[in-house]
mmCIF file of C-alpha atoms and ligand atoms in Angstrom:
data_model
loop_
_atom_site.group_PDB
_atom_site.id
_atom_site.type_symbol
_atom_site.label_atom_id
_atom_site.label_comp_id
_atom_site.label_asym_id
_atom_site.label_seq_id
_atom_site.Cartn_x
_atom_site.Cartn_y
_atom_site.Cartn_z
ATOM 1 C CA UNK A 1 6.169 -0.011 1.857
ATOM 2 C CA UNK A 2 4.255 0.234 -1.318
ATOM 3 C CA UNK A 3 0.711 1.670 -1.024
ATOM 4 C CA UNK A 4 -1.939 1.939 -3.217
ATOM 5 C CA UNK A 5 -0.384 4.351 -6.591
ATOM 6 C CA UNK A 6 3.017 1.969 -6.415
ATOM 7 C CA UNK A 7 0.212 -1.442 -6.176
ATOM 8 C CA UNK A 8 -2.264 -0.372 -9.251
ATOM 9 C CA UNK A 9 0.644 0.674 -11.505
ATOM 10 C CA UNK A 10 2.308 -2.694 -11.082
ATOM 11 C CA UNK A 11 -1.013 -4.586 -11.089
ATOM 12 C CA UNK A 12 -1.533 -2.707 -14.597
ATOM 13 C CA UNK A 13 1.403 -3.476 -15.875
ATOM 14 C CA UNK A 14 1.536 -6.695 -15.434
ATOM 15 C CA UNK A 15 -2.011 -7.271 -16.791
ATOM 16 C CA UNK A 16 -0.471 -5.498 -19.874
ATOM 17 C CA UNK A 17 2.381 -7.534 -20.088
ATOM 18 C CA UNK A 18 1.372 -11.341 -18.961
ATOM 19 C CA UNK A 19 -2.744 -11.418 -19.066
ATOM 20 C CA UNK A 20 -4.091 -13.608 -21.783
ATOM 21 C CA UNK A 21 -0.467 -16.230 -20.837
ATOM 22 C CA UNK A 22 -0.897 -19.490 -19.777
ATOM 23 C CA UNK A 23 0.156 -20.818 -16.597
ATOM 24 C CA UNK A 24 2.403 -23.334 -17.058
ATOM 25 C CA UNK A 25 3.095 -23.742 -12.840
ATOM 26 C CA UNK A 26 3.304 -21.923 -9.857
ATOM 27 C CA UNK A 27 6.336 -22.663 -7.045
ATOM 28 C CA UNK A 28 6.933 -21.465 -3.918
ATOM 29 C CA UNK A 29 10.581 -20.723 -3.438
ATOM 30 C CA UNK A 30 10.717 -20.607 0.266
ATOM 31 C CA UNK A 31 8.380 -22.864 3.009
ATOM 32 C CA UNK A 32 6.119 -19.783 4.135
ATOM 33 C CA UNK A 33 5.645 -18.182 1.083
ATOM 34 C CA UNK A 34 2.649 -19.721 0.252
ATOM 35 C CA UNK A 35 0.252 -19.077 3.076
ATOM 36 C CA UNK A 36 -2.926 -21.569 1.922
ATOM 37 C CA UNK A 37 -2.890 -25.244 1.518
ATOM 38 C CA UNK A 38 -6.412 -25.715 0.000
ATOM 39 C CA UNK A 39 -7.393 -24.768 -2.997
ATOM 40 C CA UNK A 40 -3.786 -25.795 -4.330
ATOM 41 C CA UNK A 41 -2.131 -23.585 -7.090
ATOM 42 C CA UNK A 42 -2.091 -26.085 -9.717
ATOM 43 C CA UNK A 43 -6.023 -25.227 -10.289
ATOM 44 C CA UNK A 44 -4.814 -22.446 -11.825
ATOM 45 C CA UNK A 45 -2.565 -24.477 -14.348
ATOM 46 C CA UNK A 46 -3.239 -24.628 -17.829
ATOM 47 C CA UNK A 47 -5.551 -21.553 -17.587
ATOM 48 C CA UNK A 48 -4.953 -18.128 -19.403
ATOM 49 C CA UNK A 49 -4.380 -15.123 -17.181
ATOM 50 C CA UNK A 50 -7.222 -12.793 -16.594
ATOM 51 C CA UNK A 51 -5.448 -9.672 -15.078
ATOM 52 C CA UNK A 52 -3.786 -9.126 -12.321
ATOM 53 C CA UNK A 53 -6.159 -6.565 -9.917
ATOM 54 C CA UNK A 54 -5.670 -4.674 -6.463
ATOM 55 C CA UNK A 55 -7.313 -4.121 -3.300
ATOM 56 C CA UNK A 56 -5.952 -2.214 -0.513
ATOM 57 C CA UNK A 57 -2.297 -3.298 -0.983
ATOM 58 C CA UNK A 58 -2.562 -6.136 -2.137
ATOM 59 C CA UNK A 59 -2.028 -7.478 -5.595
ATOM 60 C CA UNK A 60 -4.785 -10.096 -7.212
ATOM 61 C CA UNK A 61 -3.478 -12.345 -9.864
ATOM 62 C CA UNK A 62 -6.579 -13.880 -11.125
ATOM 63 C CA UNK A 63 -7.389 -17.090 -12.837
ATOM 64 C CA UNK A 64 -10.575 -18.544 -13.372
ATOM 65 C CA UNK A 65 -10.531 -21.036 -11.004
ATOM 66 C CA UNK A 66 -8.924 -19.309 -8.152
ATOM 67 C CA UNK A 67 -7.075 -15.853 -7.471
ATOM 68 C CA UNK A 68 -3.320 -15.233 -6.194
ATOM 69 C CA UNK A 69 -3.621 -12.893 -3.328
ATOM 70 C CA UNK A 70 -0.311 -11.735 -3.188
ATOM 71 C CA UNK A 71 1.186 -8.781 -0.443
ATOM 72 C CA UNK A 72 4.442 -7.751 -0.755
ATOM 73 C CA UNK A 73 5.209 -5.994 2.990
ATOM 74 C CA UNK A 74 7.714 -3.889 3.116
ATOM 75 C CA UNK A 75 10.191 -4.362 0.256
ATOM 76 C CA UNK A 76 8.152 -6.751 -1.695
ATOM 77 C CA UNK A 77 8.194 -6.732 -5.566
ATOM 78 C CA UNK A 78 6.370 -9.143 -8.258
ATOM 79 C CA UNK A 79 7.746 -8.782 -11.750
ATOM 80 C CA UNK A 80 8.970 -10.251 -14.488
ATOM 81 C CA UNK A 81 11.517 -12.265 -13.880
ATOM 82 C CA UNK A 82 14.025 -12.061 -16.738
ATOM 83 C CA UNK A 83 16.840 -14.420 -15.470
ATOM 84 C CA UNK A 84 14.535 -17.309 -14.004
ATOM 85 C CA UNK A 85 17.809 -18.169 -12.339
ATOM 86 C CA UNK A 86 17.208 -21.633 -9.918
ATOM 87 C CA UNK A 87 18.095 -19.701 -6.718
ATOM 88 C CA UNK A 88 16.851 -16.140 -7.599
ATOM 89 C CA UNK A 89 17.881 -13.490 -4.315
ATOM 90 C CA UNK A 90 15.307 -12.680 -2.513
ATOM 91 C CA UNK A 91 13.073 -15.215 -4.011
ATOM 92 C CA UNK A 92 9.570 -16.051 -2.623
ATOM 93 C CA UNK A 93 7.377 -18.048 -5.448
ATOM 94 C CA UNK A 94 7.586 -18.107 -9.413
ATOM 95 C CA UNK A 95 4.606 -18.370 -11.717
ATOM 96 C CA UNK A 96 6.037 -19.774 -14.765
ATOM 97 C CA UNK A 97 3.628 -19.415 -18.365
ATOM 98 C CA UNK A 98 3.977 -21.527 -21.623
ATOM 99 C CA UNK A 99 5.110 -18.951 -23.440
ATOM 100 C CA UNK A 100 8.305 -18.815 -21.446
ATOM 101 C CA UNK A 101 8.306 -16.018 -19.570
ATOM 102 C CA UNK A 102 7.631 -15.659 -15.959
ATOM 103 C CA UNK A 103 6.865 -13.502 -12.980
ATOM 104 C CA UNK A 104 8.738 -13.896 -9.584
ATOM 105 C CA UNK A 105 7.671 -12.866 -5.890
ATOM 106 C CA UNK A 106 11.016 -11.648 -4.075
ATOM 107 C CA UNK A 107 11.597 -10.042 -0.550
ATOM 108 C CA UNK A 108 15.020 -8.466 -0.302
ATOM 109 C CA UNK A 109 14.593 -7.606 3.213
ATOM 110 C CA UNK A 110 15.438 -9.902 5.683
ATOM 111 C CA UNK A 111 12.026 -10.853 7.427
ATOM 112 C CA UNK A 112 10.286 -12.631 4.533
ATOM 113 C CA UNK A 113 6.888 -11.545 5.361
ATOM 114 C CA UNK A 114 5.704 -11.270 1.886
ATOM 115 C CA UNK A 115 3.278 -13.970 0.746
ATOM 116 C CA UNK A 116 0.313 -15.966 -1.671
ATOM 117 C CA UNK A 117 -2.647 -16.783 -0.566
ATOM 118 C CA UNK A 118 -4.496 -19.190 -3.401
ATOM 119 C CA UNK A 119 -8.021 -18.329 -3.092
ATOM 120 C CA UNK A 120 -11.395 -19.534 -4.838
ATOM 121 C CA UNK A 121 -14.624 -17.974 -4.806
ATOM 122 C CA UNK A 122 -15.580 -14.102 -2.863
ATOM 123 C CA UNK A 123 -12.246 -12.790 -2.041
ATOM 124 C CA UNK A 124 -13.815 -10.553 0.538
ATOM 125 C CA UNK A 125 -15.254 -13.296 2.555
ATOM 126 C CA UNK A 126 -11.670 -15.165 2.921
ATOM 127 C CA UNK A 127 -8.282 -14.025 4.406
ATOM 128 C CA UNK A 128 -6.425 -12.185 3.587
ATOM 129 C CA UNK A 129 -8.964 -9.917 2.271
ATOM 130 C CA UNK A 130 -11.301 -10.433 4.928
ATOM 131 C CA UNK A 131 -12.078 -7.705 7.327
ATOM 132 C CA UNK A 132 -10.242 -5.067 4.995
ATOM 133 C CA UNK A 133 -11.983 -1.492 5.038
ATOM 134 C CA UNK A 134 -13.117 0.073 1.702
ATOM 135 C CA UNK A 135 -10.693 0.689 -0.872
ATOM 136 C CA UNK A 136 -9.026 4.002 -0.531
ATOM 137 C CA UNK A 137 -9.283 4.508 -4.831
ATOM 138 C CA UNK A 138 -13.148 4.558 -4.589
ATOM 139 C CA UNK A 139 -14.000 5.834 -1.134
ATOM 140 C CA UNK A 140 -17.285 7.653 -0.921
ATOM 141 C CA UNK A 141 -18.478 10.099 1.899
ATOM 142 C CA UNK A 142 -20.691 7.518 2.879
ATOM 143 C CA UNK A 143 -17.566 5.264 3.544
ATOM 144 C CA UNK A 144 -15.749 7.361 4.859
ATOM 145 C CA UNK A 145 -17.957 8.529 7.479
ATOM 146 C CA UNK A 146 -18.962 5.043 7.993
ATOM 147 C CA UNK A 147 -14.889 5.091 8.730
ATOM 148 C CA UNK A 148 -14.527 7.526 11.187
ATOM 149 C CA UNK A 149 -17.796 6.883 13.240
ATOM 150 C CA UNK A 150 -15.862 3.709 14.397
ATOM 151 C CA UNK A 151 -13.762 3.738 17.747
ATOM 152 C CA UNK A 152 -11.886 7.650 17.897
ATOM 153 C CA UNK A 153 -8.357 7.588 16.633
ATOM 154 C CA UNK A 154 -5.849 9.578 15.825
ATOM 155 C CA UNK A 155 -6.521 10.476 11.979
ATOM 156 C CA UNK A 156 -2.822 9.572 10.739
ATOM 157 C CA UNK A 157 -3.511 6.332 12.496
ATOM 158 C CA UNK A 158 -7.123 5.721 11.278
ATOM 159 C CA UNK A 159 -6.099 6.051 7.858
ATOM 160 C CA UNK A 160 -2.683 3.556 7.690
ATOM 161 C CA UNK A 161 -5.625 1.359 9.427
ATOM 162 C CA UNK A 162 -6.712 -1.158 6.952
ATOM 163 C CA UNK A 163 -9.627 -2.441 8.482
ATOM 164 C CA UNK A 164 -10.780 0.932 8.438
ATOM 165 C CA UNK A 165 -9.793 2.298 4.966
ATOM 166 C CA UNK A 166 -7.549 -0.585 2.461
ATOM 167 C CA UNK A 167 -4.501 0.876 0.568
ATOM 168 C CA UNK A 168 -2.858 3.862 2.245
ATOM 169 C CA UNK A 169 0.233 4.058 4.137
ATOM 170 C CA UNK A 170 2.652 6.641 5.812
ATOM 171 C CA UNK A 171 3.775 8.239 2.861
ATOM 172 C CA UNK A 172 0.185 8.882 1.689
ATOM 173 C CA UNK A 173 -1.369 9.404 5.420
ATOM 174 C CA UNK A 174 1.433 12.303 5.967
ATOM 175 C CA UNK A 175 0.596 13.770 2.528
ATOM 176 C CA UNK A 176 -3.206 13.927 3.175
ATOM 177 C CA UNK A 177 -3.563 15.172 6.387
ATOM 178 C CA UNK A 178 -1.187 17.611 4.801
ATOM 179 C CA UNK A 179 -3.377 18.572 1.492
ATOM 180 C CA UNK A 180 -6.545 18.034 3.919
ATOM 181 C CA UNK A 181 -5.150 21.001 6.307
ATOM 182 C CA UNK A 182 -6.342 18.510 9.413
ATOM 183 C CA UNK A 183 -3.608 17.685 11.944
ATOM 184 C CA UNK A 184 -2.179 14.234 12.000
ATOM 185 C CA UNK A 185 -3.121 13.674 15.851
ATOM 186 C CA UNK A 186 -6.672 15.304 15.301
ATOM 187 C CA UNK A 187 -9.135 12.762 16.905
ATOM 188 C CA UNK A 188 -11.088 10.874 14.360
ATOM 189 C CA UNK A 189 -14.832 11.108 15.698
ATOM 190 C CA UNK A 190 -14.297 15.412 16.044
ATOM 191 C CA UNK A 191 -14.221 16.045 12.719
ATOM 192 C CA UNK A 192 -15.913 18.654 10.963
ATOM 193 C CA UNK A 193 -18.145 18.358 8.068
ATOM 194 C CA UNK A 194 -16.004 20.112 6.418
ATOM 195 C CA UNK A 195 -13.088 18.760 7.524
ATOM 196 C CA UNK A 196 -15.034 15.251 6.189
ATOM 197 C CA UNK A 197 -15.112 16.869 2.806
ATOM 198 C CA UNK A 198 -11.249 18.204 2.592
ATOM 199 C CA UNK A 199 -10.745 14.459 3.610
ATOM 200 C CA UNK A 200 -12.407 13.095 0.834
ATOM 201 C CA UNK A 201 -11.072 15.412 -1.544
ATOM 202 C CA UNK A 202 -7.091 14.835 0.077
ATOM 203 C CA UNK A 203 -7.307 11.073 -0.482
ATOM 204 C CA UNK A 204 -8.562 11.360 -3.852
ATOM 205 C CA UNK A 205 -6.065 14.071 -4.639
ATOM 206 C CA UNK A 206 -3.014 12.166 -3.496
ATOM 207 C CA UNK A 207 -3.640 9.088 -4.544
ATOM 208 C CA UNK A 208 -4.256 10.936 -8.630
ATOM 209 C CA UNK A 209 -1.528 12.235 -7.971
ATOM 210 C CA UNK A 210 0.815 9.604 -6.708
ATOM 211 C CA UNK A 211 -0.856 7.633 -9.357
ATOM 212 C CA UNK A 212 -0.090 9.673 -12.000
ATOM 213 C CA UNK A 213 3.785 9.289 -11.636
ATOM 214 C CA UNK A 214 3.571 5.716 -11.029
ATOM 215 C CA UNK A 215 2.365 5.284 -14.415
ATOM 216 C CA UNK A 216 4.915 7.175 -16.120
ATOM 217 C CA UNK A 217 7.339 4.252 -15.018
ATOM 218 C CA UNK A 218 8.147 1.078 -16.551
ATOM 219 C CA UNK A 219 9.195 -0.892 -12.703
ATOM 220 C CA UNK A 220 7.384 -0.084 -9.536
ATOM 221 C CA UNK A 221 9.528 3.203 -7.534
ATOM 222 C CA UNK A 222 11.789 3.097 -4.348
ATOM 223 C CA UNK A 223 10.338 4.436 -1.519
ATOM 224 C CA UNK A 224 13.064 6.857 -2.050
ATOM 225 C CA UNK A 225 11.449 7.863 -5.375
ATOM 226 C CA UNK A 226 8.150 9.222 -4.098
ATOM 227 C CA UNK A 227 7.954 12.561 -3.130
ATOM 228 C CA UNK A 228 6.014 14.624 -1.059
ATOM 229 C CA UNK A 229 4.909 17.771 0.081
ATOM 230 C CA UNK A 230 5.799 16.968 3.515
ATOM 231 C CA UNK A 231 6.885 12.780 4.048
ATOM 232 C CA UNK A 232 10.722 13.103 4.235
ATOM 233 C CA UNK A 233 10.494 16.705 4.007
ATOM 234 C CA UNK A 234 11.607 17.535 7.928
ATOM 235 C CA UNK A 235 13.332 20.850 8.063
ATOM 236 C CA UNK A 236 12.448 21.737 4.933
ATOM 237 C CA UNK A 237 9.857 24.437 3.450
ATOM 238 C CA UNK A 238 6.242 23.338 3.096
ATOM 239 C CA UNK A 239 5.690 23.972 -0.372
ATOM 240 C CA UNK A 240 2.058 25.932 -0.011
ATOM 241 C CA UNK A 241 2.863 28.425 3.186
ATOM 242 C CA UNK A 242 6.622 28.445 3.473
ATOM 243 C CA UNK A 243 6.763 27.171 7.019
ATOM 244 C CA UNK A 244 9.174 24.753 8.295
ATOM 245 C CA UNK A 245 8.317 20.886 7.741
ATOM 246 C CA UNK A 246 8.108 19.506 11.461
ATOM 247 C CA UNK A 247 8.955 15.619 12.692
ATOM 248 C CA UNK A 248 7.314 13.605 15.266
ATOM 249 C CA UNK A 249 9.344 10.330 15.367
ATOM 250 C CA UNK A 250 8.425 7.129 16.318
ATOM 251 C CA UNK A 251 10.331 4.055 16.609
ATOM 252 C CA UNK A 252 9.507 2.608 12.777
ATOM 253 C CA UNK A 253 8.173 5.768 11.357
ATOM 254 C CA UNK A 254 7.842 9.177 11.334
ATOM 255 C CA UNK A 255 4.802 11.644 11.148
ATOM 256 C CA UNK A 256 5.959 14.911 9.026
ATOM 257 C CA UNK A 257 3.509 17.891 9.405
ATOM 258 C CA UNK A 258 3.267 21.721 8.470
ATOM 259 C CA UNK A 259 2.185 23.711 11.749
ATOM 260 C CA UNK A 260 1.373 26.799 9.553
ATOM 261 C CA UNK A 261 -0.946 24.382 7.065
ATOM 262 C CA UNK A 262 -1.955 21.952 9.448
ATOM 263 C CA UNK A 263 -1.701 22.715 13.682
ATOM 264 C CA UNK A 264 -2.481 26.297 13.489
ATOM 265 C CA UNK A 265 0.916 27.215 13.910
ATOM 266 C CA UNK A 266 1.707 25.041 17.170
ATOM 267 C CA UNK A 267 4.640 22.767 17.171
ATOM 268 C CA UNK A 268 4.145 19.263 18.523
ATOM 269 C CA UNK A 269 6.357 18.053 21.065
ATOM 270 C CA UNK A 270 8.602 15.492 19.238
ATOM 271 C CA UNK A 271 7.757 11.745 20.442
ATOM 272 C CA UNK A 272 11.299 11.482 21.269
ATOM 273 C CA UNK A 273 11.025 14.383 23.929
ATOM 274 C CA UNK A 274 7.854 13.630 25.180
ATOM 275 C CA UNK A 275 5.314 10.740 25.952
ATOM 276 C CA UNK A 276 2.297 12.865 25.295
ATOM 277 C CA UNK A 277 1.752 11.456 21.773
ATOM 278 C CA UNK A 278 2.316 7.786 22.173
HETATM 279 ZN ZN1 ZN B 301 2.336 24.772 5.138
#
């Protein structure tokens, strides 16, 4: 799934490439792409794009009169869409401009979930916004803390959590507990202060980071693309101590870790061995 780096370097490049266009329509290419009824898209028609935005993981394609909040799930992608071909694969909505160029919302995967929601006014006080934690880009200690004083979790969990914090996934969650030196099953409400702090600094770090190479490209990366220190790294070295890159699984994703780095040199019983970590 895209997260946060993969989101902002797509929202920025389309801004650079289609703000300022025209809408000329919007069109939902499937019956549940489209996820709002009122206000319709064609308020937006006739009006010059203003940018297309993120929060969390989702992409905001405003116009003046009302925003397309757009999530693309697991193998969503909105781009330009070169052929404009009637049936296009995978094909979820098209916002055609007068210039004559467009930008299509497709799905290759199977389940469709992907989807616009047309909204006018506070995005924050509407779905699909609403109820989102603060954005992972500009969390402060304040936020964070604010965060983790909620209900204890697991800190893996608590961060793909997007009520809690918006915009991180498992890639990034693996790669900051990593950076952070904080196991991934350490209870939320136990951390130290300056555990807090490596926190902070990890998310920041990552996402730069992540960021960074997501802007050298000209089309958002695979998941296979984006590396890690430890996310896909199982058996492998960890690239600050040298210690063997350990797996828990679970049934749709997996939790890499560096004892050495991260569990004071205790291996985790893999959740395929054990129940203890459910
Ligand atoms: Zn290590």
């Amino acid at each position: 799934m895209p997260e946060l780096p993969e989101v902002q370097a797509q929202a920025e490049r389309l801004t650079a490439a289609f703000a300022g266009a025209e809408l000329e329509g919007f069109r939902a290419l499937t019956f549940t792409a489209l996820k709002t009824v009122v206000p319709g898209p064609e308020v937006a028609v006739g009006q010059p794009l203003e940018s297309v935005d993120r929060y969390g993981k989702y992409l905001l394609v405003r116009f003046a009169p009302a925003t397309f909040v757009v999530h693309l799930m697991q193998g969503g992608r909105l781009e330009p869409d070169e052929k404009q071909s009637a049936k296009p694969r995978g094909g979820l909505a098209r916002w055609r401009f007068a210039d004559g160029r467009a930008v299509l919302l497709s799905e290759q995967s199977k389940e469709k979930r992907a989807g616009v929601w047309v909204v006018a006014g506070d995005l924050a006080t509407q779905a699909p916004l609403l109820g989102l934690g603060p954005d992972a880009a500009t969390l402060d200690e304040a936020e964070l803390r604010e965060a983790l004083a909620g209900p204890s979790m697991r800190i893996h969990g608590l961060l793909r959590d997007q009520r809690r914090v918006a915009g991180i996934g498992r890639r990034l969650a693996n790669e900051i507990c990593h950076r952070a030196r904080i196991s991934p099953f350490a209870s939320s409400g136990k951390l130290s202060d300056d555990e807090v702090g490596r926190l902070l600094d990890a998310i920041h770090a990552c996402i730069d980071e992540s960021l960074a190479v997501e802007r050298e490209r000209t089309a958002m990366s695979k998941s296979a693309d984006r590396v890690g220190a430890v996310y896909h790294r199982t058996g492998e070295p960890c690239p600050v101590c040298g210690d063997t890159v350990r797996a828990v699984e679970y049934s749709t994703y997996t939790v890499n870790y560096c004892p050495t780095c991260q569990t004071a040199g205790k291996v985790l019983a893999d959740n395929t061995t054990s129940k203890f970590l459910k």
